[in-house]
PDB file of C-alpha atoms in Angstrom:
ATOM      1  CA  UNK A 769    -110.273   5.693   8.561  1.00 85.00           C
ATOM      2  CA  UNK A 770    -113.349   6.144   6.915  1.00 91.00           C
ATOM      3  CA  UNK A 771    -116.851   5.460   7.888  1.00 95.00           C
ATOM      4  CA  UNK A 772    -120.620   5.729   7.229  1.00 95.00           C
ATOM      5  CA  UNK A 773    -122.658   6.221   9.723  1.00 95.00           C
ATOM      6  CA  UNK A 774    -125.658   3.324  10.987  1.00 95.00           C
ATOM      7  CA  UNK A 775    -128.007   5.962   9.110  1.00 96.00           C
ATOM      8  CA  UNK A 776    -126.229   5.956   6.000  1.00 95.00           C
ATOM      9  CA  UNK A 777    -126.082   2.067   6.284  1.00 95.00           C
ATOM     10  CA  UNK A 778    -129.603   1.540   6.575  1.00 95.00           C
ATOM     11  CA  UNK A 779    -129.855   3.465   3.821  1.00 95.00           C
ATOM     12  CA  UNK A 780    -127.729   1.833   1.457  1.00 94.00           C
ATOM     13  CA  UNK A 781    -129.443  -1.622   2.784  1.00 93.00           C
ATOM     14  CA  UNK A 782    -132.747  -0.577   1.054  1.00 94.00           C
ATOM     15  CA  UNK A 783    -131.100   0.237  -1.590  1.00 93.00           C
ATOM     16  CA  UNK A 784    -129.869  -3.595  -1.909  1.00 91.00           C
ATOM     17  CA  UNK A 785    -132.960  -5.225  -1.516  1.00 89.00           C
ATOM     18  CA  UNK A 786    -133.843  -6.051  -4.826  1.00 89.00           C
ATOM     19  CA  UNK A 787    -130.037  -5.983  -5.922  1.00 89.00           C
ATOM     20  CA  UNK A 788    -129.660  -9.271  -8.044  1.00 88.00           C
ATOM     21  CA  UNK A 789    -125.946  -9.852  -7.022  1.00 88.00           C
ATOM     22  CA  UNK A 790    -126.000 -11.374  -3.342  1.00 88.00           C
ATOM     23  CA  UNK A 791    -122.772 -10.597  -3.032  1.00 89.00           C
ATOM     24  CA  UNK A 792    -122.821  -7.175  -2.529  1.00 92.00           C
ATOM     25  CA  UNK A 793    -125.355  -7.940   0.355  1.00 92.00           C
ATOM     26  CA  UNK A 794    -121.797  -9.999   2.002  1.00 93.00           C
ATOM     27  CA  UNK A 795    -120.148  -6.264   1.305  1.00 94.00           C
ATOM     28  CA  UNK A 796    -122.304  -4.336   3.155  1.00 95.00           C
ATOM     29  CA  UNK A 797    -122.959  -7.109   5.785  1.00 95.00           C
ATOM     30  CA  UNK A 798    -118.603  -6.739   6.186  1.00 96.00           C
ATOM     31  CA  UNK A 799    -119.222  -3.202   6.578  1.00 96.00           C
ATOM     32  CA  UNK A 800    -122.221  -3.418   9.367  1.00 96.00           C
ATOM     33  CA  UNK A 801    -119.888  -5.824  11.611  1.00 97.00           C
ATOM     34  CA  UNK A 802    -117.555  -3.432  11.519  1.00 97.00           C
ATOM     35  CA  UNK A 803    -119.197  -0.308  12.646  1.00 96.00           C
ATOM     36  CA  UNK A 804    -118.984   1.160   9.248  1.00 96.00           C
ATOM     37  CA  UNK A 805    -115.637   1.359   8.915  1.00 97.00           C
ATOM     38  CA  UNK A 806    -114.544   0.825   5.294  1.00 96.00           C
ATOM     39  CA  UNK A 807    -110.819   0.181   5.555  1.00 95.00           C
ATOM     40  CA  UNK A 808    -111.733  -3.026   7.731  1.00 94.00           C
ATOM     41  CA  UNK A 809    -114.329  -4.490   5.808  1.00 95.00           C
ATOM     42  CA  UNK A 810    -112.612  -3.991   2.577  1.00 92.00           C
ATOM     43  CA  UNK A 811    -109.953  -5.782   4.178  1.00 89.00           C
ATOM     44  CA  UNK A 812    -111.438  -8.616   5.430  1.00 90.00           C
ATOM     45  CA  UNK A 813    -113.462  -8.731   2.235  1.00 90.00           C
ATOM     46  CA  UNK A 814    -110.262  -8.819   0.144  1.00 86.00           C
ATOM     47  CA  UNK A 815    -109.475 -11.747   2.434  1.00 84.00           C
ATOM     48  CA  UNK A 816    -112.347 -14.064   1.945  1.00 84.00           C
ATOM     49  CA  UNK A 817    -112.218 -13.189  -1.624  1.00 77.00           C
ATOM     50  CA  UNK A 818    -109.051 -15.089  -2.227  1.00 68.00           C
ATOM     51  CA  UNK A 819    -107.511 -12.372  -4.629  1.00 62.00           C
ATOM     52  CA  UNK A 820    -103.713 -12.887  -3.335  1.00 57.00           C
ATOM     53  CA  UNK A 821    -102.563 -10.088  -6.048  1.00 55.00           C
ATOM     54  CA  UNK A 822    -104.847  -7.525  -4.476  1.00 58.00           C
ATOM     55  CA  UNK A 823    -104.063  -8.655  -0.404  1.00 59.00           C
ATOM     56  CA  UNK A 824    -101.068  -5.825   0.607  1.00 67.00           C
ATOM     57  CA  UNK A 825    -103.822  -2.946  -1.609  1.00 76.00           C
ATOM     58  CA  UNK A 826    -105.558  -0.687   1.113  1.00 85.00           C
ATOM     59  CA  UNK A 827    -108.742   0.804  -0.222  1.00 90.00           C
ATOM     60  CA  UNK A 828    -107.973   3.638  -0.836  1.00 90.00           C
ATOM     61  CA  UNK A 829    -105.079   2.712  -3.339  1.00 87.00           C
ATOM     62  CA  UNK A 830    -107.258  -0.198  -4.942  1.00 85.00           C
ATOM     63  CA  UNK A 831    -110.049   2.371  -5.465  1.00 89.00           C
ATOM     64  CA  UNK A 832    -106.857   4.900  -6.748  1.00 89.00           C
ATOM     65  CA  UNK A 833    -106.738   2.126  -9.267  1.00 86.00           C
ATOM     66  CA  UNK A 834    -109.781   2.105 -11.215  1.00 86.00           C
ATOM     67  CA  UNK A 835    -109.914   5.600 -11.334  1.00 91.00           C
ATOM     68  CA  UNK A 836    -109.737   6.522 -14.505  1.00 90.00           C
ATOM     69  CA  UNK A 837    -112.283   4.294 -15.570  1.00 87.00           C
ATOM     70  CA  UNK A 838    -114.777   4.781 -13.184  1.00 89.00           C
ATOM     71  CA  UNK A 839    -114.354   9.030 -13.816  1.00 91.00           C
ATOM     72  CA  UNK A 840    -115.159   8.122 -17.388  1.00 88.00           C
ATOM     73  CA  UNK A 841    -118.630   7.956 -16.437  1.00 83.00           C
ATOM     74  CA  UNK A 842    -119.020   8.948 -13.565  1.00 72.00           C
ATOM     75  CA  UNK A 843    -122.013   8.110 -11.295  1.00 84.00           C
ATOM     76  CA  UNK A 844    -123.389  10.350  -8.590  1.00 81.00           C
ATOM     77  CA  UNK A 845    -125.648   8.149  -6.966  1.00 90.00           C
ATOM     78  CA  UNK A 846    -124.960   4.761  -4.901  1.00 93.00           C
ATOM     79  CA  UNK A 847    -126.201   2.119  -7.066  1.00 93.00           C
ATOM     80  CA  UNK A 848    -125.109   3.939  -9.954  1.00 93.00           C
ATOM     81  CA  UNK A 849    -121.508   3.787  -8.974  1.00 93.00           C
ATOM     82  CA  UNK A 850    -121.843   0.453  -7.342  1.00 94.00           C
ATOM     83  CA  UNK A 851    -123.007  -1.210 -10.877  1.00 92.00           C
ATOM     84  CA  UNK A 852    -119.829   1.021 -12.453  1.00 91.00           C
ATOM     85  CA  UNK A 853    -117.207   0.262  -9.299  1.00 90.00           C
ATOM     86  CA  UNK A 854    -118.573  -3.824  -9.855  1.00 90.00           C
ATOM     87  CA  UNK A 855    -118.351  -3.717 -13.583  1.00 88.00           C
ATOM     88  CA  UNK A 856    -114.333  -2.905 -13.384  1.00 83.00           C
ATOM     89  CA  UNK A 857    -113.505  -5.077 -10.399  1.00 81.00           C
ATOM     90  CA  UNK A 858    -112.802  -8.840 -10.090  1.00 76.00           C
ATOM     91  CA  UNK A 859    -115.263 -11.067  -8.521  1.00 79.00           C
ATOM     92  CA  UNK A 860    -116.733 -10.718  -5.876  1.00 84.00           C
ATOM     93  CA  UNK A 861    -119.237  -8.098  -6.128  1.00 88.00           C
ATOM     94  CA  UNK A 862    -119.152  -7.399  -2.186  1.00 92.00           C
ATOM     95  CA  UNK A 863    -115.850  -5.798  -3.115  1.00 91.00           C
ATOM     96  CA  UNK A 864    -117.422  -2.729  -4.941  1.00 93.00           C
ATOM     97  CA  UNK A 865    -119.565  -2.319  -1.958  1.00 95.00           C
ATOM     98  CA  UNK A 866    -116.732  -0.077   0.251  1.00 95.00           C
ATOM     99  CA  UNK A 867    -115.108   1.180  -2.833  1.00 94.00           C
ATOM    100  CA  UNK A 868    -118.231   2.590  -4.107  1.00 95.00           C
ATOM    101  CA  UNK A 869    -119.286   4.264  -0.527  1.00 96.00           C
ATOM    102  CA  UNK A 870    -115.167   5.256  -0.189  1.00 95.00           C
ATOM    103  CA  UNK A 871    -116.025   7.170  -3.410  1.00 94.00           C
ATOM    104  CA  UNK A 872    -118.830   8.520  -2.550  1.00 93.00           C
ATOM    105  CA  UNK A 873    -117.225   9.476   0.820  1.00 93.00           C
ATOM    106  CA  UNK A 874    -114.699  11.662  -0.828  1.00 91.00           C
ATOM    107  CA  UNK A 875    -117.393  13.176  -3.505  1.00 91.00           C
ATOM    108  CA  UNK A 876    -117.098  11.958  -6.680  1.00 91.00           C
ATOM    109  CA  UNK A 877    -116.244  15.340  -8.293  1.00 90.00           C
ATOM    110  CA  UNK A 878    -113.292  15.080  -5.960  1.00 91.00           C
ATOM    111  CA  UNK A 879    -111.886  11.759  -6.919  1.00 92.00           C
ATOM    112  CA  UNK A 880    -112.285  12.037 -10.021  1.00 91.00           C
ATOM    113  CA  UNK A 881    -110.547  15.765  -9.706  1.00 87.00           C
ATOM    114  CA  UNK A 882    -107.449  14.581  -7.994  1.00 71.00           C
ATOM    115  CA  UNK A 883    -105.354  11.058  -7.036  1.00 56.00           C
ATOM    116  CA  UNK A 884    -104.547  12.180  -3.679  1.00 46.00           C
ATOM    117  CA  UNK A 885    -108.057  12.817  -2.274  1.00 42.00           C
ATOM    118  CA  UNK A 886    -109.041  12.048   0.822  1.00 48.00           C
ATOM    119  CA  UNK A 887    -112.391  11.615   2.766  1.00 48.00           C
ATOM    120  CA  UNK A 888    -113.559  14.051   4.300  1.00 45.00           C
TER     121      UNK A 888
END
């Protein structure tokens, strides 16, 4: 399981303020309800999204999948990596929300290093 803390959340929140894309608001609103545990909001996300294709993927494999696209250039910073993550997903936005702070969880030198990393 992997989680951010209320800290980190908060801090990711002002990050969004401005954020254009609503949605990703709805992703870290997922994340908030559930205590910041990724795993559960990306899968309730993944629900409400309607992708059936993408329904049996836990987050770390779906984030596993874009991998070699989002190591080709690679963002250190939240929003950085959230604009990448969102740019290779399907709609909805909110969906890059947990994969981006999964990745940034592990350390992006460390995803992008190996495909069997795990958070720390």
């Amino acid at each position: 399981m992997t989680l951010i803390t209320p800290v980190e959340l908060q801090e990711y929140q002002s990050q969004l303020v401005n954020y254009p894309d609503a949605d990703v608001k709805v992703g870290l609103d997922a994340i908030a309800k559930y205590d910041g545990n990724l795993e559960a909001a990306f899968s309730e996300l993944l629900t409400q999204s309607g992708e059936a294709t993408f329904r049996q993927v836990d987050l770390a494999d779906f984030a596993n999948r874009y991998r070699d696209a989002v190591c080709s250039k690679p963002a250190e910073d939240f929003l950085g990596l959230l604009n990448l993550v969102a740019g290779f997903l399907p709609p909805p936005a909110s969906l890059a929300v947990p994969v981006a702070l999964y990745i940034l969880k592990i350390g992006i030198h460390n995803y992008c290093r190996s495909g069997k990393a795990q958070p720390a």
